[in-house]
Coordinates of C-alpha atoms in Angstrom, one line a residue:
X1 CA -12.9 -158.6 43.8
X2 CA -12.1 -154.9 44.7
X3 CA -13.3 -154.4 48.9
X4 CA -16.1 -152.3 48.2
X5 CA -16.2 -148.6 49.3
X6 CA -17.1 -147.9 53.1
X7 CA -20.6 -145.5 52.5
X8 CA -20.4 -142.5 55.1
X9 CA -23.1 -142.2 57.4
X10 CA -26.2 -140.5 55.7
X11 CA -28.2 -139.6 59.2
X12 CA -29.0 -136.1 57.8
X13 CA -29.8 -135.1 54.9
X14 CA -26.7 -132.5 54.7
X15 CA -24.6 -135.1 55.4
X16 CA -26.3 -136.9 52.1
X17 CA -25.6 -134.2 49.7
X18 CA -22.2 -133.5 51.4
X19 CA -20.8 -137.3 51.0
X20 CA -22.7 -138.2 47.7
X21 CA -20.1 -140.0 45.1
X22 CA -20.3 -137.6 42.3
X23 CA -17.3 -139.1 40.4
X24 CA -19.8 -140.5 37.6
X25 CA -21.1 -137.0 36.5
X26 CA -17.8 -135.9 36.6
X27 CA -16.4 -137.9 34.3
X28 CA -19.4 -137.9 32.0
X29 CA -19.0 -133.7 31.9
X30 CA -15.3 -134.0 30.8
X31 CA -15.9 -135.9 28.0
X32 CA -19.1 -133.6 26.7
X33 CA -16.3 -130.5 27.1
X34 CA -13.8 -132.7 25.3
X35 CA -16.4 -133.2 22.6
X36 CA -17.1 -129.6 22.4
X37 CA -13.5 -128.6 22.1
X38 CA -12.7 -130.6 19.2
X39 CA -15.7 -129.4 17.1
X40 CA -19.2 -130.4 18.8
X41 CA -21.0 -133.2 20.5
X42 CA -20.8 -136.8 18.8
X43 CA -24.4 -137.2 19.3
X44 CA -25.9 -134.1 17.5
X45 CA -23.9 -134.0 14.5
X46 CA -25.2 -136.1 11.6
X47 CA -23.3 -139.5 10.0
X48 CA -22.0 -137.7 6.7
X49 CA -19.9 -136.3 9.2
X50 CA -19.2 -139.2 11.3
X51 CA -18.3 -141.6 8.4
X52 CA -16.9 -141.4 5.0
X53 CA -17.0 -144.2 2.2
X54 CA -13.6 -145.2 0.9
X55 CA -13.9 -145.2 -3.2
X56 CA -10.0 -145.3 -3.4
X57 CA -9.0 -148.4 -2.5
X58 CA -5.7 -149.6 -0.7
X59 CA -3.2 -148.4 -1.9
X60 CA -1.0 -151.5 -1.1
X61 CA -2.7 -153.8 -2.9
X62 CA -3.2 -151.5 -6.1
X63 CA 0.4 -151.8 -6.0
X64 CA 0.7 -155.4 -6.1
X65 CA -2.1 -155.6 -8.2
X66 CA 0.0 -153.5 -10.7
X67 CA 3.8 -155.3 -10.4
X68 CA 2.7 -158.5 -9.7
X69 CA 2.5 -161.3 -12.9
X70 CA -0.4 -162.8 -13.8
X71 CA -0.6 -166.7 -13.8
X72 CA -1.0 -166.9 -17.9
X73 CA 2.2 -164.7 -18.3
X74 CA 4.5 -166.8 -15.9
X75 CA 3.3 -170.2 -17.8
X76 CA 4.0 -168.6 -21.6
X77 CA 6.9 -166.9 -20.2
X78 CA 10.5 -169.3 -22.4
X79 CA 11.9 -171.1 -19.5
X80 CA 15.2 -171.7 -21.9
X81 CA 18.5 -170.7 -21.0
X82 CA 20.1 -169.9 -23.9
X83 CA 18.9 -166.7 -26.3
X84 CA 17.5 -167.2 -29.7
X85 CA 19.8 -166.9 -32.6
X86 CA 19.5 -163.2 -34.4
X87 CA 20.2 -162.6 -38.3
X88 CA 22.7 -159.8 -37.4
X89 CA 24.3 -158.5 -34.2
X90 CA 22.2 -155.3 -32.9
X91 CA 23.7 -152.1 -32.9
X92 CA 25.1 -150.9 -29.4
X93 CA 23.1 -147.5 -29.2
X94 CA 24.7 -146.8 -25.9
X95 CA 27.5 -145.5 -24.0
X96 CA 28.6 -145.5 -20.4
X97 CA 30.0 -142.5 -19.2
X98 CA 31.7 -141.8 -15.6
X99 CA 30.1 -139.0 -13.8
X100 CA 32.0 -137.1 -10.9
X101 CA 29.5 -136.8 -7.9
X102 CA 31.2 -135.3 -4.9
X103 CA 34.3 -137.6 -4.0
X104 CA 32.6 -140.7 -5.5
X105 CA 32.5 -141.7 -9.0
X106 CA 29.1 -143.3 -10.8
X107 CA 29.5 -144.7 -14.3
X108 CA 26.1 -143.8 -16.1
X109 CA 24.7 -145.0 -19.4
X110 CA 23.9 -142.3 -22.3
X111 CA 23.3 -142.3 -25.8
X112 CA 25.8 -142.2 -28.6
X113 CA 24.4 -139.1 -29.9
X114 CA 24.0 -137.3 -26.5
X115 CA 27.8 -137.9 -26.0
X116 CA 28.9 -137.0 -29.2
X117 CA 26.9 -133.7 -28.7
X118 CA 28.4 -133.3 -25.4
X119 CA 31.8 -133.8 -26.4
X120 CA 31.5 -131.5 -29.5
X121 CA 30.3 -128.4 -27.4
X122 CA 32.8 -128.9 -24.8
X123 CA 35.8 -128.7 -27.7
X124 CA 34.2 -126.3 -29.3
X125 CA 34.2 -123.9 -25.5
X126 CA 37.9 -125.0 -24.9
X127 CA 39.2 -123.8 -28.3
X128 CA 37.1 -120.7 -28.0
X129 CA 38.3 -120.0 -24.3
X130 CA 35.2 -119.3 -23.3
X131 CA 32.3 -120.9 -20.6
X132 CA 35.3 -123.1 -18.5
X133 CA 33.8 -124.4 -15.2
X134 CA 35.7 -127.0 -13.1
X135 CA 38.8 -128.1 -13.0
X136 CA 39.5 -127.7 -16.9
X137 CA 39.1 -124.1 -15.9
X138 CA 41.7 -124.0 -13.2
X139 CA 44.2 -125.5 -15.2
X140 CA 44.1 -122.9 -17.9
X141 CA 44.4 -120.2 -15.4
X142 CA 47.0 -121.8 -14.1
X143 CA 48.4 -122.1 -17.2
X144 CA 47.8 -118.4 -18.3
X145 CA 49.1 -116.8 -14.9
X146 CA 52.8 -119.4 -15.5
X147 CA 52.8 -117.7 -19.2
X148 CA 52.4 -114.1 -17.5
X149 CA 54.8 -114.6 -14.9
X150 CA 57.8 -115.4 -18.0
X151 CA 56.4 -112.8 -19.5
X152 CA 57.1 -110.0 -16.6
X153 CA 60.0 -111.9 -15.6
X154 CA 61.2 -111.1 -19.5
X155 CA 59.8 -107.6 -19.6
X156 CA 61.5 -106.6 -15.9
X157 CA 58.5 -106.1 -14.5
X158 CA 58.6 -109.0 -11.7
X159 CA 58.1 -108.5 -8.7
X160 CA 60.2 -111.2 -6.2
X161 CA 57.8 -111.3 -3.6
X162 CA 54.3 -111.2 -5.1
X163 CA 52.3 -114.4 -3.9
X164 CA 51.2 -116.8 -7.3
X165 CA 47.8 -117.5 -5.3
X166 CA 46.5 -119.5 -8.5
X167 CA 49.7 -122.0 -8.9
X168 CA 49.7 -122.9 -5.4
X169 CA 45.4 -123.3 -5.2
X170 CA 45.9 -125.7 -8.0
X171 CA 48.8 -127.4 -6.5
X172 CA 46.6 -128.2 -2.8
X173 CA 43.7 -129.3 -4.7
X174 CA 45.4 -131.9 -7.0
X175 CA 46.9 -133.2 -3.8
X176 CA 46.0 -136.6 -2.8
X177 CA 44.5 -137.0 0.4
X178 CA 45.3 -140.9 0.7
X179 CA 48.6 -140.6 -1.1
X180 CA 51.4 -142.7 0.9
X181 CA 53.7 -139.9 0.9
X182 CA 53.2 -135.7 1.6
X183 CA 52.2 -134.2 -1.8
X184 CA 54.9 -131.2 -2.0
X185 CA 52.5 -127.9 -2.2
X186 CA 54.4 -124.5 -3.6
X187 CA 54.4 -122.6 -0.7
X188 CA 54.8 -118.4 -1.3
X189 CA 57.6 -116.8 -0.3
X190 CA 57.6 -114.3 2.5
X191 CA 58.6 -111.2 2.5
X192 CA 61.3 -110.0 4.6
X193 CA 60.6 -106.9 7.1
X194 CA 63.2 -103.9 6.2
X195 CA 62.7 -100.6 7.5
X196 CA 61.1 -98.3 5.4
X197 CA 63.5 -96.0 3.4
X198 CA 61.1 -95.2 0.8
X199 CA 61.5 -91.3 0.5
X200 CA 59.5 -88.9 2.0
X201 CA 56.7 -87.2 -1.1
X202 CA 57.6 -83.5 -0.1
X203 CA 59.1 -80.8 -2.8
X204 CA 62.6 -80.8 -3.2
X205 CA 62.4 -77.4 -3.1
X206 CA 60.4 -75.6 -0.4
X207 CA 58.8 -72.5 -0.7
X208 CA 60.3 -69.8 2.0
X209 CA 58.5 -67.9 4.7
X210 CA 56.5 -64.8 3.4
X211 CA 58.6 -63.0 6.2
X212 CA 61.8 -63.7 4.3
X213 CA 61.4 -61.9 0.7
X214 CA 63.7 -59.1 0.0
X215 CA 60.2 -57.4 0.1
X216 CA 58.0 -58.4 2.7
X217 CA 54.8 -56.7 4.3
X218 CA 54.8 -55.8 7.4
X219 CA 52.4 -58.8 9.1
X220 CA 54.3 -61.4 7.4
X221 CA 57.9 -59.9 8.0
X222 CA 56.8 -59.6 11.9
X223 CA 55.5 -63.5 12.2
X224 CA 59.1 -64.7 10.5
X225 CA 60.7 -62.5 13.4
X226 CA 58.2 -64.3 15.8
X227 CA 59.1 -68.2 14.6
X228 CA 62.6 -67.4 14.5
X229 CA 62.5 -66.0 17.6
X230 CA 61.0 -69.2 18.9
X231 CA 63.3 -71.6 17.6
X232 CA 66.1 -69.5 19.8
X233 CA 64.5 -69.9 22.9
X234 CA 64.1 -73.4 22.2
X235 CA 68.1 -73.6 21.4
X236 CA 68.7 -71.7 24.7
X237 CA 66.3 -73.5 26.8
X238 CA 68.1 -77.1 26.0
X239 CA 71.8 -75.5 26.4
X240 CA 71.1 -73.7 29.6
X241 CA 68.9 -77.2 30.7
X242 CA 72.5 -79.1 29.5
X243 CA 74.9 -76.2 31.6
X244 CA 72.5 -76.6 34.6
X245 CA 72.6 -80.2 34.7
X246 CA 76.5 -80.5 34.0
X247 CA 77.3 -77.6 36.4
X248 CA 78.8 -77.4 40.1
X249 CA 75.9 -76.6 42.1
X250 CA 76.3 -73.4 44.5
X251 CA 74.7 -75.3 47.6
X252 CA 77.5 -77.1 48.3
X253 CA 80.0 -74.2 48.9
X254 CA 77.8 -72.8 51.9
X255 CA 78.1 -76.0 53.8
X256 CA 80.9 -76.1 56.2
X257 CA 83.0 -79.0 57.2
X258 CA 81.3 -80.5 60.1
X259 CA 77.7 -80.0 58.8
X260 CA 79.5 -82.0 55.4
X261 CA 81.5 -84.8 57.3
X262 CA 79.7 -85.4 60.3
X263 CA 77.4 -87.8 59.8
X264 CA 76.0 -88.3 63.7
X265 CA 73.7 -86.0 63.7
X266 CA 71.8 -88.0 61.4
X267 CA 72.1 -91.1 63.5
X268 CA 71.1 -89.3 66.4
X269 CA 67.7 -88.0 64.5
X270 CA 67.1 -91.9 63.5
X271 CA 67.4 -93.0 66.7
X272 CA 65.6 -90.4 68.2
X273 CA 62.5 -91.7 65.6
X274 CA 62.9 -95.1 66.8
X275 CA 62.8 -94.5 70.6
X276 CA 59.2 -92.1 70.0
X277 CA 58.2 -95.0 67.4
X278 CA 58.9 -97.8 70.6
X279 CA 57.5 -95.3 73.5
X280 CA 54.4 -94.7 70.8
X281 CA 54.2 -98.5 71.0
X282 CA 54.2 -99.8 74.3
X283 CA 51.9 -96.5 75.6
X284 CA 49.4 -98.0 73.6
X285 CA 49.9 -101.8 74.3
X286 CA 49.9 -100.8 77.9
X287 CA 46.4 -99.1 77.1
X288 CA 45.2 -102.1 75.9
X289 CA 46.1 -104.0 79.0
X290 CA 44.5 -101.4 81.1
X291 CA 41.1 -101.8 79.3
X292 CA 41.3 -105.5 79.0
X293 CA 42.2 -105.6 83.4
X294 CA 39.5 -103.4 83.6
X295 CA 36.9 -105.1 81.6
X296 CA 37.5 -108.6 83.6
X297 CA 37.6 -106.7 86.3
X298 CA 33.8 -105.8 85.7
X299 CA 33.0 -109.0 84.7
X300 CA 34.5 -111.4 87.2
X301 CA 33.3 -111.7 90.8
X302 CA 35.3 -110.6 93.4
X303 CA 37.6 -113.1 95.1
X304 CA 36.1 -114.4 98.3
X305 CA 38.4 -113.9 101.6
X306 CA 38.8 -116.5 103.9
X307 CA 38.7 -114.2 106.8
X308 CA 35.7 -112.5 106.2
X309 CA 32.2 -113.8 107.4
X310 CA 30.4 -111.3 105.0
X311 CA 28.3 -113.1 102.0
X312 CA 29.2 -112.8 98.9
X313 CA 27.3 -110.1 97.1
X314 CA 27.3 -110.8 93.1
X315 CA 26.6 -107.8 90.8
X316 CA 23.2 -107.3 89.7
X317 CA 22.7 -108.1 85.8
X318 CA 21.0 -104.3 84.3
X319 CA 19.2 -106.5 81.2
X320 CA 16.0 -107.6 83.4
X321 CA 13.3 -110.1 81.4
X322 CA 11.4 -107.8 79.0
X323 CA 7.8 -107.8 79.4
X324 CA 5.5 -108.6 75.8
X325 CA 4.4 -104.9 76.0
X326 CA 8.2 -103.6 75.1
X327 CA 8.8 -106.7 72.8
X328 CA 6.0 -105.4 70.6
X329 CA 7.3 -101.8 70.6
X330 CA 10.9 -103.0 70.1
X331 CA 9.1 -105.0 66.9
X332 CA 6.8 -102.2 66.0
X333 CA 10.2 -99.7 65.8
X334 CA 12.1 -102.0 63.5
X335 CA 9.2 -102.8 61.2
X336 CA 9.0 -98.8 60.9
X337 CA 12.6 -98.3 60.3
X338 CA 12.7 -101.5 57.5
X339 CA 9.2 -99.9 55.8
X340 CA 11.6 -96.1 55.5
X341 CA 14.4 -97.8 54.7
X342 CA 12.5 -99.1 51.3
X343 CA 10.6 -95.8 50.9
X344 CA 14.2 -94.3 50.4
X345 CA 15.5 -97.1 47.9
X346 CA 12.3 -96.9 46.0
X347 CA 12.5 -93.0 46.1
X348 CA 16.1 -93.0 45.4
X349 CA 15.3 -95.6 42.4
X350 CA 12.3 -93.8 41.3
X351 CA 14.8 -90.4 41.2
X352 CA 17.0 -92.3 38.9
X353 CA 15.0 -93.7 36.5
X354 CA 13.7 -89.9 36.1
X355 CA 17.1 -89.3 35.1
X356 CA 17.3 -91.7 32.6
X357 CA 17.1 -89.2 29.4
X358 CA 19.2 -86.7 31.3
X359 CA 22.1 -89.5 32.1
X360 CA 21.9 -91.1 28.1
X361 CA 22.3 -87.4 26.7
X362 CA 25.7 -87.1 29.4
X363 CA 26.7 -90.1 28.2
X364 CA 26.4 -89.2 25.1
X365 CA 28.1 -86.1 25.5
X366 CA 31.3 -87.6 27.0
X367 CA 31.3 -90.1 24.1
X368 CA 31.3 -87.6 21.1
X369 CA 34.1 -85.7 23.7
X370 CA 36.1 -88.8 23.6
X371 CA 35.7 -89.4 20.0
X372 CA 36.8 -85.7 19.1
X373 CA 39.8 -85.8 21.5
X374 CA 40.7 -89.2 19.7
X375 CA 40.5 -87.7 16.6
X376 CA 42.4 -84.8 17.7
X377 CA 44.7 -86.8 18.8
X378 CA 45.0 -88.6 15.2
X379 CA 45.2 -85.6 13.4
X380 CA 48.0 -84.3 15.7
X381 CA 50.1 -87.9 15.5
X382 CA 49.7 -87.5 11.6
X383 CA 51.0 -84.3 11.6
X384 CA 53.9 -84.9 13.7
X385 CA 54.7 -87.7 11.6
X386 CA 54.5 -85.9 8.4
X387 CA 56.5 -83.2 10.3
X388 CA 58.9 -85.3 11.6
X389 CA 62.2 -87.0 9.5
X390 CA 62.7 -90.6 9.5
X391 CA 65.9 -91.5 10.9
X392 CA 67.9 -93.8 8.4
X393 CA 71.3 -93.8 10.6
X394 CA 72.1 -92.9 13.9
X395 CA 72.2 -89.3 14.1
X396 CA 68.7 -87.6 13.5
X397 CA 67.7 -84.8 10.9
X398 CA 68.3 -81.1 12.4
X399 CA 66.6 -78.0 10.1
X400 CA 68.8 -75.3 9.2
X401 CA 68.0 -72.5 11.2
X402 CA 66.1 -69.8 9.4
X403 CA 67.1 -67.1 7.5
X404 CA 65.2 -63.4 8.2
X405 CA 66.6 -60.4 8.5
X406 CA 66.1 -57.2 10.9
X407 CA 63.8 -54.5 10.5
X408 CA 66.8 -52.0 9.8
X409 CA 68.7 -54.8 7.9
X410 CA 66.1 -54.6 4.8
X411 CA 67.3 -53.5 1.7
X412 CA 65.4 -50.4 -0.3
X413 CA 66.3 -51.3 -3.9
X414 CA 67.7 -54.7 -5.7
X415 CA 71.3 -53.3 -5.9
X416 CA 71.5 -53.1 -1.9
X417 CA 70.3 -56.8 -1.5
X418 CA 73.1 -59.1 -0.1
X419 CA 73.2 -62.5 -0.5
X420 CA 72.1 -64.7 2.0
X421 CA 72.1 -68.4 3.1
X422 CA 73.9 -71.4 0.9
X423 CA 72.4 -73.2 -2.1
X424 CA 75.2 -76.0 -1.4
X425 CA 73.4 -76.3 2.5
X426 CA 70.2 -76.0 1.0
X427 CA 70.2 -78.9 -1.2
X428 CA 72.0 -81.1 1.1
X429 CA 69.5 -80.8 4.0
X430 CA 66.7 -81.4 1.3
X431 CA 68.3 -84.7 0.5
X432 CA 68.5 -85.2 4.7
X433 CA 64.7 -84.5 5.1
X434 CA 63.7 -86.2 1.6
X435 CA 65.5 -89.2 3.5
X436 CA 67.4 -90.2 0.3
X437 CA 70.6 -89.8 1.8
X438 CA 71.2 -90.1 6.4
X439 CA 71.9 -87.4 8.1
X440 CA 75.3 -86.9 9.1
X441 CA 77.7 -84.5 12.0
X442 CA 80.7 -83.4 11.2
X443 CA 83.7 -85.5 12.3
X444 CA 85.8 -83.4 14.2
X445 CA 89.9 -83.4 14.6
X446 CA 90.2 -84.9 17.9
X447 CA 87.6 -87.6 17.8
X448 CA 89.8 -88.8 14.7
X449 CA 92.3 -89.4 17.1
X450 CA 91.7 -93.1 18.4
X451 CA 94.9 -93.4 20.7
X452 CA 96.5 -91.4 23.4
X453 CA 99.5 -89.6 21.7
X454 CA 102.9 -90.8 23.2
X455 CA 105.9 -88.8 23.3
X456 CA 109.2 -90.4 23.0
X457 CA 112.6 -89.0 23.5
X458 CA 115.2 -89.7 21.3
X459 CA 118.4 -91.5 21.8
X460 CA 120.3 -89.1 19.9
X461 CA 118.9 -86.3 22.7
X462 CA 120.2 -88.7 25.6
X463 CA 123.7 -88.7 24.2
X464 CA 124.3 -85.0 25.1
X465 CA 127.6 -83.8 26.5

């Protein structure tokens, strides 16, 4: 038996009402609110609701009710082993048929007229090439893609490296995942990189500057002057860069011989670094040691003589005790300084989300900026390519310079025109920029020369008298 519960003393009567055991009431004004909650109190609602009167029945034993035999049909039922003999053997109305479900097989039994039905409709589909599903279907597109691959291959139209997706599909899915050996699967043949000496799609014949008609106006024969003009300076610019480069430079004539040869002057200028870099050094370790002496010197106590009688006087520490008046302003400063510290960060945060709009449209801006410069950009490394002739060998494509004439060189009538340029040059630098043929220099006489030339006297010219 549970000790019972010590009682509290009850001497007034707000000790009564303050130690009362109230655990009872409690417990009974849970429940009511758990009754409420789940649709009323028990003991107001009527017994319709309460109950219900089961007219179903179990379901369990309907079930046995319904399979199970009765006692007059197990004693009539023939307890012989052997069947009764027949007039005539029973047609077999029924097939079995093996159905394909996933990767296992199930063996199913239809009628005869069902699979004849079946099997009519799927010849009749096969010889009208039409509705193929399954793997029926893959081997006739199999099939059909072999037949138009001899076909191309007959016609000239093959191409060596196209990939025959469909043979080798067909191929991996017949393969036999438990086979012994490595099903071989057609593999496609990859293409080799080359470079790409597809020719370039410009005319083989260009249209000339409007500056260079026998004719031209005025605007366009000044703007042919203008480009031509430009390619010179370009021409001059990269010989005089080449003569610069290759060129005796001038400085070396105004140096004399000592300043050329003598070579001390230079170790006297390193040395002279390396003494002000060592003095540099040990002024300001020496600095150091000065502080350091000084600072133990303020630190440690003087060291007591033996021959002196005078006490020793110690140095007064400056940090006396702190009385609770200055603690509390020392506390009541750095609470001040922490409470404008976060008056800044919440005024420098409130300032930026103002600036929230105004920062997303800069953003914004420097995107589409990037984005046109990129596409800029693209345009320009288009252009340059389209501009620009793909080298096939190792010399690369050079323009022929352009033909305009002078102001006073223009002709007034037809019969005064001269010829200019060469049809022959023409052509040939069309082929060059077309890239059907690589460009080429012309080989000179001495570079055909591989060997120094040797010169031999005779012996006839020895034999001289």
């Amino acid at each position: 038996m549970p000790p019972k519960k010590a009682q509290p003393g009850r001497k007034g009567k707000k000790a009564w009402r303050k130690n009362v055991d109230t655990t009872a009431v409690e417990d009974t004004m849970h429940d009511l609110r758990t009754e409420e909650r789940l649709g009323g109190k028990l003991h107001d609602k009527h017994n319709d609701d309460l109950f219900s009167i089961d007219k179903g029945g179990d379901v369990e034993v309907k079930r046995k009710l319904k399979y199970g035999k009765l006692r007059i049909d197990e004693i009539l039922t023939p307890q012989s082993a052997f069947t009764g003999i027949t007039s005539r053997k029973a047609p077999k109305t029924t097939v079995e048929v093996t159905a394909k479900i996933g990767n296992a097989e199930k063996v199913r039994k239809v009628s005869k007229q069902h699979a004849e039905r079946v099997g009519a409709l799927v010849k009749r589909k096969l010889e009208l090439r039409v509705g193929r599903v399954g793997a029926q279907a893959d081997l006739v597109a199999a099939e059909r893609a072999i037949k138009k691959r001899k076909l191309e291959i007959k016609k000239g139209g093959f191409d060596l490296w196209a990939v025959d997706t469909s043979v080798a599909k067909i191929a991996a899915d017949d393969a036999d995942v438990e086979a012994y050996l490595e099903p071989v699967i057609v593999k496609p043949v990859k293409k080799p990189v080359f470079a790409d000496t597809r020719p370039v799609a410009i005319p083989a014949v260009e249209i000339s500057h409007a500056g260079a008609s026998y004719n031209p106006s005025f605007e366009a024969h000044q703007s042919a002057l203008q480009k031509a003009v430009d390619e010179e300076e370009v021409t001059i610019g990269k010989r005089a860069s080449a003569a610069k480069q290759l060129a005796y430079p001038a400085e070396l004539d105004e140096l004399d011989d000592e300043t050329f040869f003598n070579d001390d002057s230079d170790d006297e200028e390193d040395e002279e670094e390396v003494n002000d870099a060592d003095a540099a050094a040990a002024a300001a370790a020496a600095t150091e040691d000065d502080g350091a002496d000084a600072l133990d010197a303020a630190t440690k106590p003087p060291p007591a003589s033996s021959t002196s009688d005078a006490p020793v006087v110690l140095p007064v520490n400056g940090d006396a005790r702190k009385t609770r008046v200055q603690r509390n302003k020392e506390l009541k400063r750095a609470e001040l300084a922490r409470q404008e510290l976060a008056a800044k960060q919440a005024k420098k945060l409130d300032k930026q989300l103002n600036r929230l709009g105004e920062l997303a449209k800069l953003v914004g801006k420097e995107e589409r900026e990037h984005i046109r410069r990129l596409q800029e950009r693209a345009e320009l490394q288009k252009k340059l390519a389209e501009e620009e002739t793909r080298r096939l060998g190792p010399h690369a494509f050079k323009p022929l310079p352009m033909d305009v004439q002078l102001t006073e060189d223009l002709a007034d009538t037809l019969r005064e025109l001269k010829p200019e340029g060469n049809l022959f040059k023409d052509r040939f630098a069309s082929l060059q920029k077309r890239t059907l043929i690589e460009a080429r220099v012309p080989i000179s006489k001495a570079s055909k020369i591989r060997y120094r030339r040797k010169e031999k006297e005779t012996h006839d010219y020895k034999r001289f008298k």
